[in-house]
């Protein structure tokens, strides 16, 4: 009963996530937007706490933006998961939330996928804040002794959906910085961007549902990548029921 109710609430949040991530700009000076985003993020924080209570310690924690929030998975690699995705969030805003989430969920491993919204030219370009925020997330996991896998954001699919609202040049910079930070922390990395990119650097046809978010087929491919990756990560997870 509890799990069924939680699933319905999570699905409702995912639906709201789709609205936020595809129809709203990300400029914090837009008061109405900022209110909508922060209300959603706070709601998500509450849902994550419910997931933590229902699942218990030892799950795999998926954390990031709407790319994570849209994954309706109950388990991964035979392990229970907790979905800590926040639609519309960018790295600077995600970083302060991570320590409380990790403390509340006590995961056996973390998968981090954030950076797409840092490539939105409608928000201020602040690479120092991006680098600092991402570094803080990796530092927190490292200090707690929790293995973390960094995932690069997937490429945009040119001419499709909301992709035109985003900057490929800024996304390329995100990818470059992420590789550098991951190397400095000796963090494991899945280069989703490279995996799904064509020769022109844009997503292969059919990779996304709306120019940004992964299609069902691409989600399944990503899940297989994560399964292989987590099999190589030393951690004792909470087995899926």
mmCIF file of C-alpha atoms in Angstrom:
data_model
loop_
_atom_site.group_PDB
_atom_site.id
_atom_site.type_symbol
_atom_site.label_atom_id
_atom_site.label_comp_id
_atom_site.label_asym_id
_atom_site.label_seq_id
_atom_site.Cartn_x
_atom_site.Cartn_y
_atom_site.Cartn_z
ATOM 1 C CA UNK A 1 0.000 0.000 0.000
ATOM 2 C CA UNK A 2 2.750 2.423 1.035
ATOM 3 C CA UNK A 3 4.806 1.704 -2.063
ATOM 4 C CA UNK A 4 1.754 2.079 -4.327
ATOM 5 C CA UNK A 5 0.944 5.473 -2.815
ATOM 6 C CA UNK A 6 4.566 6.586 -3.094
ATOM 7 C CA UNK A 7 4.669 5.534 -6.741
ATOM 8 C CA UNK A 8 1.589 7.635 -7.508
ATOM 9 C CA UNK A 9 3.099 10.675 -5.806
ATOM 10 C CA UNK A 10 6.400 10.214 -7.643
ATOM 11 C CA UNK A 11 4.583 9.883 -10.977
ATOM 12 C CA UNK A 12 2.674 13.098 -10.243
ATOM 13 C CA UNK A 13 5.973 14.891 -9.598
ATOM 14 C CA UNK A 14 7.409 13.502 -12.816
ATOM 15 C CA UNK A 15 4.447 14.912 -14.749
ATOM 16 C CA UNK A 16 4.966 18.309 -13.129
ATOM 17 C CA UNK A 17 8.670 17.999 -13.934
ATOM 18 C CA UNK A 18 7.914 17.714 -17.617
ATOM 19 C CA UNK A 19 5.994 20.992 -17.509
ATOM 20 C CA UNK A 20 8.749 22.810 -15.646
ATOM 21 C CA UNK A 21 11.612 21.534 -17.715
ATOM 22 C CA UNK A 22 10.110 22.139 -21.143
ATOM 23 C CA UNK A 23 8.011 25.291 -20.887
ATOM 24 C CA UNK A 24 9.728 27.623 -18.438
ATOM 25 C CA UNK A 25 12.852 29.773 -18.688
ATOM 26 C CA UNK A 26 15.439 29.515 -15.934
ATOM 27 C CA UNK A 27 16.072 33.140 -15.087
ATOM 28 C CA UNK A 28 15.947 33.563 -11.328
ATOM 29 C CA UNK A 29 14.819 37.175 -11.714
ATOM 30 C CA UNK A 30 11.460 35.884 -12.954
ATOM 31 C CA UNK A 31 9.653 35.870 -9.601
ATOM 32 C CA UNK A 32 6.784 33.600 -10.652
ATOM 33 C CA UNK A 33 9.128 31.078 -12.187
ATOM 34 C CA UNK A 34 11.467 31.175 -9.221
ATOM 35 C CA UNK A 35 8.553 30.485 -6.886
ATOM 36 C CA UNK A 36 7.374 27.570 -9.041
ATOM 37 C CA UNK A 37 10.835 26.043 -9.168
ATOM 38 C CA UNK A 38 11.572 26.375 -5.464
ATOM 39 C CA UNK A 39 8.138 24.990 -4.528
ATOM 40 C CA UNK A 40 8.758 22.007 -6.783
ATOM 41 C CA UNK A 41 12.255 21.443 -5.398
ATOM 42 C CA UNK A 42 10.973 21.597 -1.832
ATOM 43 C CA UNK A 43 8.217 19.153 -2.744
ATOM 44 C CA UNK A 44 10.770 16.840 -4.281
ATOM 45 C CA UNK A 45 12.882 17.036 -1.111
ATOM 46 C CA UNK A 46 9.849 15.845 0.860
ATOM 47 C CA UNK A 47 9.186 13.029 -1.622
ATOM 48 C CA UNK A 48 12.817 11.925 -1.362
ATOM 49 C CA UNK A 49 12.455 11.754 2.420
ATOM 50 C CA UNK A 50 9.369 9.562 1.936
ATOM 51 C CA UNK A 51 11.340 7.327 -0.402
ATOM 52 C CA UNK A 52 14.144 7.067 2.148
ATOM 53 C CA UNK A 53 11.681 6.049 4.887
ATOM 54 C CA UNK A 54 10.027 3.485 2.634
ATOM 55 C CA UNK A 55 13.190 2.004 1.150
ATOM 56 C CA UNK A 56 15.674 2.271 4.017
ATOM 57 C CA UNK A 57 19.467 2.623 3.914
ATOM 58 C CA UNK A 58 21.677 0.956 1.339
ATOM 59 C CA UNK A 59 19.825 1.916 -1.853
ATOM 60 C CA UNK A 60 21.472 3.452 -4.901
ATOM 61 C CA UNK A 61 20.881 7.207 -4.950
ATOM 62 C CA UNK A 62 20.201 8.791 -8.340
ATOM 63 C CA UNK A 63 20.598 12.545 -8.050
ATOM 64 C CA UNK A 64 20.341 15.361 -10.581
ATOM 65 C CA UNK A 65 17.847 17.323 -12.668
ATOM 66 C CA UNK A 66 14.747 16.334 -14.687
ATOM 67 C CA UNK A 67 16.759 13.742 -16.600
ATOM 68 C CA UNK A 68 16.944 11.829 -13.313
ATOM 69 C CA UNK A 69 13.459 12.730 -12.112
ATOM 70 C CA UNK A 70 11.944 11.307 -15.318
ATOM 71 C CA UNK A 71 13.362 7.816 -14.656
ATOM 72 C CA UNK A 72 10.476 5.712 -13.313
ATOM 73 C CA UNK A 73 12.700 2.872 -12.127
ATOM 74 C CA UNK A 74 12.162 0.833 -8.949
ATOM 75 C CA UNK A 75 15.488 -0.962 -9.051
ATOM 76 C CA UNK A 76 18.833 -0.953 -10.795
ATOM 77 C CA UNK A 77 21.344 -3.776 -11.080
ATOM 78 C CA UNK A 78 19.283 -5.797 -8.607
ATOM 79 C CA UNK A 79 19.317 -2.982 -6.062
ATOM 80 C CA UNK A 80 16.636 -0.651 -4.757
ATOM 81 C CA UNK A 81 16.977 2.973 -5.859
ATOM 82 C CA UNK A 82 15.986 6.390 -4.562
ATOM 83 C CA UNK A 83 15.204 9.006 -7.197
ATOM 84 C CA UNK A 84 16.488 12.425 -6.128
ATOM 85 C CA UNK A 85 15.860 14.286 -9.368
ATOM 86 C CA UNK A 86 14.880 17.974 -9.339
ATOM 87 C CA UNK A 87 13.352 19.274 -12.572
ATOM 88 C CA UNK A 88 14.763 22.608 -13.684
ATOM 89 C CA UNK A 89 17.656 22.612 -11.232
ATOM 90 C CA UNK A 90 21.215 23.549 -12.108
ATOM 91 C CA UNK A 91 24.417 22.615 -10.323
ATOM 92 C CA UNK A 92 24.796 25.692 -8.126
ATOM 93 C CA UNK A 93 21.276 25.149 -6.721
ATOM 94 C CA UNK A 94 21.564 21.376 -6.392
ATOM 95 C CA UNK A 95 24.833 21.314 -4.435
ATOM 96 C CA UNK A 96 23.476 22.754 -1.136
ATOM 97 C CA UNK A 97 20.708 20.139 -1.080
ATOM 98 C CA UNK A 98 22.952 17.129 -1.544
ATOM 99 C CA UNK A 99 24.429 16.700 1.981
ATOM 100 C CA UNK A 100 20.980 16.507 3.604
ATOM 101 C CA UNK A 101 19.750 14.083 0.932
ATOM 102 C CA UNK A 102 22.758 11.799 1.308
ATOM 103 C CA UNK A 103 22.475 11.884 5.092
ATOM 104 C CA UNK A 104 18.756 11.047 4.973
ATOM 105 C CA UNK A 105 19.083 8.222 2.439
ATOM 106 C CA UNK A 106 22.386 6.580 3.535
ATOM 107 C CA UNK A 107 22.996 5.170 0.032
ATOM 108 C CA UNK A 108 25.467 2.450 -0.879
ATOM 109 C CA UNK A 109 26.388 4.297 -4.092
ATOM 110 C CA UNK A 110 25.519 7.558 -5.843
ATOM 111 C CA UNK A 111 24.888 8.313 -9.513
ATOM 112 C CA UNK A 112 25.118 12.021 -10.381
ATOM 113 C CA UNK A 113 23.632 13.485 -13.572
ATOM 114 C CA UNK A 114 23.331 17.283 -13.633
ATOM 115 C CA UNK A 115 24.494 20.054 -15.952
ATOM 116 C CA UNK A 116 21.919 20.321 -18.720
ATOM 117 C CA UNK A 117 20.330 23.437 -17.226
ATOM 118 C CA UNK A 118 23.773 25.010 -16.814
ATOM 119 C CA UNK A 119 23.769 25.079 -20.628
ATOM 120 C CA UNK A 120 20.667 27.276 -20.791
ATOM 121 C CA UNK A 121 21.710 30.708 -22.137
ATOM 122 C CA UNK A 122 18.686 32.303 -20.455
ATOM 123 C CA UNK A 123 20.401 31.991 -17.068
ATOM 124 C CA UNK A 124 23.620 33.772 -16.078
ATOM 125 C CA UNK A 125 26.827 32.102 -17.184
ATOM 126 C CA UNK A 126 28.858 31.417 -14.035
ATOM 127 C CA UNK A 127 31.405 28.653 -14.521
ATOM 128 C CA UNK A 128 33.050 29.301 -11.170
ATOM 129 C CA UNK A 129 29.753 28.595 -9.380
ATOM 130 C CA UNK A 130 29.237 25.514 -11.548
ATOM 131 C CA UNK A 131 32.702 24.164 -10.794
ATOM 132 C CA UNK A 132 32.424 24.912 -7.072
ATOM 133 C CA UNK A 133 28.986 23.314 -6.799
ATOM 134 C CA UNK A 134 29.985 20.162 -8.621
ATOM 135 C CA UNK A 135 33.176 19.872 -6.600
ATOM 136 C CA UNK A 136 31.195 20.218 -3.356
ATOM 137 C CA UNK A 137 28.978 17.286 -4.349
ATOM 138 C CA UNK A 138 31.942 15.030 -5.093
ATOM 139 C CA UNK A 139 33.741 16.166 -1.938
ATOM 140 C CA UNK A 140 30.710 15.300 0.197
ATOM 141 C CA UNK A 141 30.485 11.767 -1.219
ATOM 142 C CA UNK A 142 34.228 11.293 -0.844
ATOM 143 C CA UNK A 143 34.193 12.407 2.797
ATOM 144 C CA UNK A 144 31.385 9.959 3.559
ATOM 145 C CA UNK A 145 33.181 7.119 1.794
ATOM 146 C CA UNK A 146 30.337 6.588 -0.686
ATOM 147 C CA UNK A 147 31.300 5.641 -4.251
ATOM 148 C CA UNK A 148 29.944 8.121 -6.778
ATOM 149 C CA UNK A 149 29.621 7.782 -10.539
ATOM 150 C CA UNK A 150 29.520 10.951 -12.614
ATOM 151 C CA UNK A 151 27.346 10.927 -15.737
ATOM 152 C CA UNK A 152 27.799 13.573 -18.409
ATOM 153 C CA UNK A 153 24.562 15.151 -19.699
ATOM 154 C CA UNK A 154 23.390 13.728 -23.028
ATOM 155 C CA UNK A 155 23.713 15.831 -26.183
ATOM 156 C CA UNK A 156 20.877 17.947 -27.531
ATOM 157 C CA UNK A 157 18.946 16.622 -30.522
ATOM 158 C CA UNK A 158 19.065 19.408 -33.107
ATOM 159 C CA UNK A 159 15.768 20.700 -34.428
ATOM 160 C CA UNK A 160 13.654 18.764 -31.963
ATOM 161 C CA UNK A 161 11.400 20.001 -29.172
ATOM 162 C CA UNK A 162 13.033 22.419 -26.748
ATOM 163 C CA UNK A 163 16.636 21.810 -27.842
ATOM 164 C CA UNK A 164 16.754 25.235 -29.510
ATOM 165 C CA UNK A 165 16.415 26.875 -26.099
ATOM 166 C CA UNK A 166 19.796 25.512 -25.038
ATOM 167 C CA UNK A 167 23.380 26.218 -26.060
ATOM 168 C CA UNK A 168 25.557 23.421 -27.428
ATOM 169 C CA UNK A 169 28.657 25.527 -26.772
ATOM 170 C CA UNK A 170 27.724 25.844 -23.103
ATOM 171 C CA UNK A 171 26.971 22.133 -22.871
ATOM 172 C CA UNK A 172 30.376 21.382 -24.399
ATOM 173 C CA UNK A 173 31.931 23.517 -21.663
ATOM 174 C CA UNK A 174 29.940 21.624 -19.027
ATOM 175 C CA UNK A 175 31.280 18.324 -20.368
ATOM 176 C CA UNK A 176 34.862 19.612 -20.435
ATOM 177 C CA UNK A 177 34.693 20.842 -16.842
ATOM 178 C CA UNK A 178 33.044 17.634 -15.618
ATOM 179 C CA UNK A 179 35.830 15.522 -17.082
ATOM 180 C CA UNK A 180 38.401 17.682 -15.301
ATOM 181 C CA UNK A 181 36.624 17.586 -11.928
ATOM 182 C CA UNK A 182 36.054 13.826 -12.181
ATOM 183 C CA UNK A 183 39.703 13.216 -12.994
ATOM 184 C CA UNK A 184 40.824 15.321 -10.024
ATOM 185 C CA UNK A 185 38.574 13.291 -7.710
ATOM 186 C CA UNK A 186 39.359 9.991 -9.422
ATOM 187 C CA UNK A 187 35.611 9.531 -9.767
ATOM 188 C CA UNK A 188 34.150 6.961 -12.116
ATOM 189 C CA UNK A 189 32.426 8.486 -15.138
ATOM 190 C CA UNK A 190 29.903 7.430 -17.755
ATOM 191 C CA UNK A 191 30.247 9.684 -20.792
ATOM 192 C CA UNK A 192 26.625 9.681 -21.891
ATOM 193 C CA UNK A 193 27.282 12.706 -24.079
ATOM 194 C CA UNK A 194 29.868 10.901 -26.161
ATOM 195 C CA UNK A 195 27.814 7.701 -26.282
ATOM 196 C CA UNK A 196 24.798 9.388 -27.856
ATOM 197 C CA UNK A 197 26.562 12.003 -30.030
ATOM 198 C CA UNK A 198 26.894 11.897 -33.793
ATOM 199 C CA UNK A 199 29.820 13.289 -35.766
ATOM 200 C CA UNK A 200 28.396 16.809 -35.490
ATOM 201 C CA UNK A 201 28.241 16.650 -31.692
ATOM 202 C CA UNK A 202 24.440 16.605 -31.583
ATOM 203 C CA UNK A 203 22.360 13.636 -30.453
ATOM 204 C CA UNK A 204 21.798 10.728 -32.780
ATOM 205 C CA UNK A 205 18.297 10.624 -34.242
ATOM 206 C CA UNK A 206 15.790 9.255 -31.741
ATOM 207 C CA UNK A 207 18.006 9.687 -28.689
ATOM 208 C CA UNK A 208 15.632 12.138 -27.040
ATOM 209 C CA UNK A 209 11.901 12.509 -26.557
ATOM 210 C CA UNK A 210 11.896 16.310 -26.756
ATOM 211 C CA UNK A 211 15.391 17.378 -27.801
ATOM 212 C CA UNK A 212 16.792 17.056 -24.265
ATOM 213 C CA UNK A 213 15.244 14.216 -22.225
ATOM 214 C CA UNK A 214 16.150 10.660 -23.173
ATOM 215 C CA UNK A 215 13.706 8.605 -25.205
ATOM 216 C CA UNK A 216 12.504 5.281 -23.831
ATOM 217 C CA UNK A 217 15.026 3.406 -25.966
ATOM 218 C CA UNK A 218 17.890 5.637 -24.844
ATOM 219 C CA UNK A 219 16.805 5.278 -21.200
ATOM 220 C CA UNK A 220 17.029 1.505 -21.571
ATOM 221 C CA UNK A 221 20.509 1.829 -23.074
ATOM 222 C CA UNK A 222 21.559 4.107 -20.234
ATOM 223 C CA UNK A 223 20.166 1.646 -17.705
ATOM 224 C CA UNK A 224 22.324 -1.090 -19.212
ATOM 225 C CA UNK A 225 25.376 1.190 -18.925
ATOM 226 C CA UNK A 226 24.575 1.872 -15.276
ATOM 227 C CA UNK A 227 24.089 -1.822 -14.584
ATOM 228 C CA UNK A 228 27.542 -2.613 -16.001
ATOM 229 C CA UNK A 229 29.097 0.329 -14.165
ATOM 230 C CA UNK A 230 27.592 -0.515 -10.780
ATOM 231 C CA UNK A 231 28.692 -4.124 -11.121
ATOM 232 C CA UNK A 232 32.270 -2.811 -11.078
ATOM 233 C CA UNK A 233 31.733 -0.501 -8.082
ATOM 234 C CA UNK A 234 32.491 -1.995 -4.647
ATOM 235 C CA UNK A 235 29.315 -1.444 -2.662
ATOM 236 C CA UNK A 236 26.780 -3.494 -0.736
ATOM 237 C CA UNK A 237 23.374 -2.383 -1.873
ATOM 238 C CA UNK A 238 19.871 -3.022 -0.599
ATOM 239 C CA UNK A 239 18.540 -5.840 -2.767
ATOM 240 C CA UNK A 240 15.398 -5.150 -4.782
ATOM 241 C CA UNK A 241 12.278 -6.947 -3.589
#
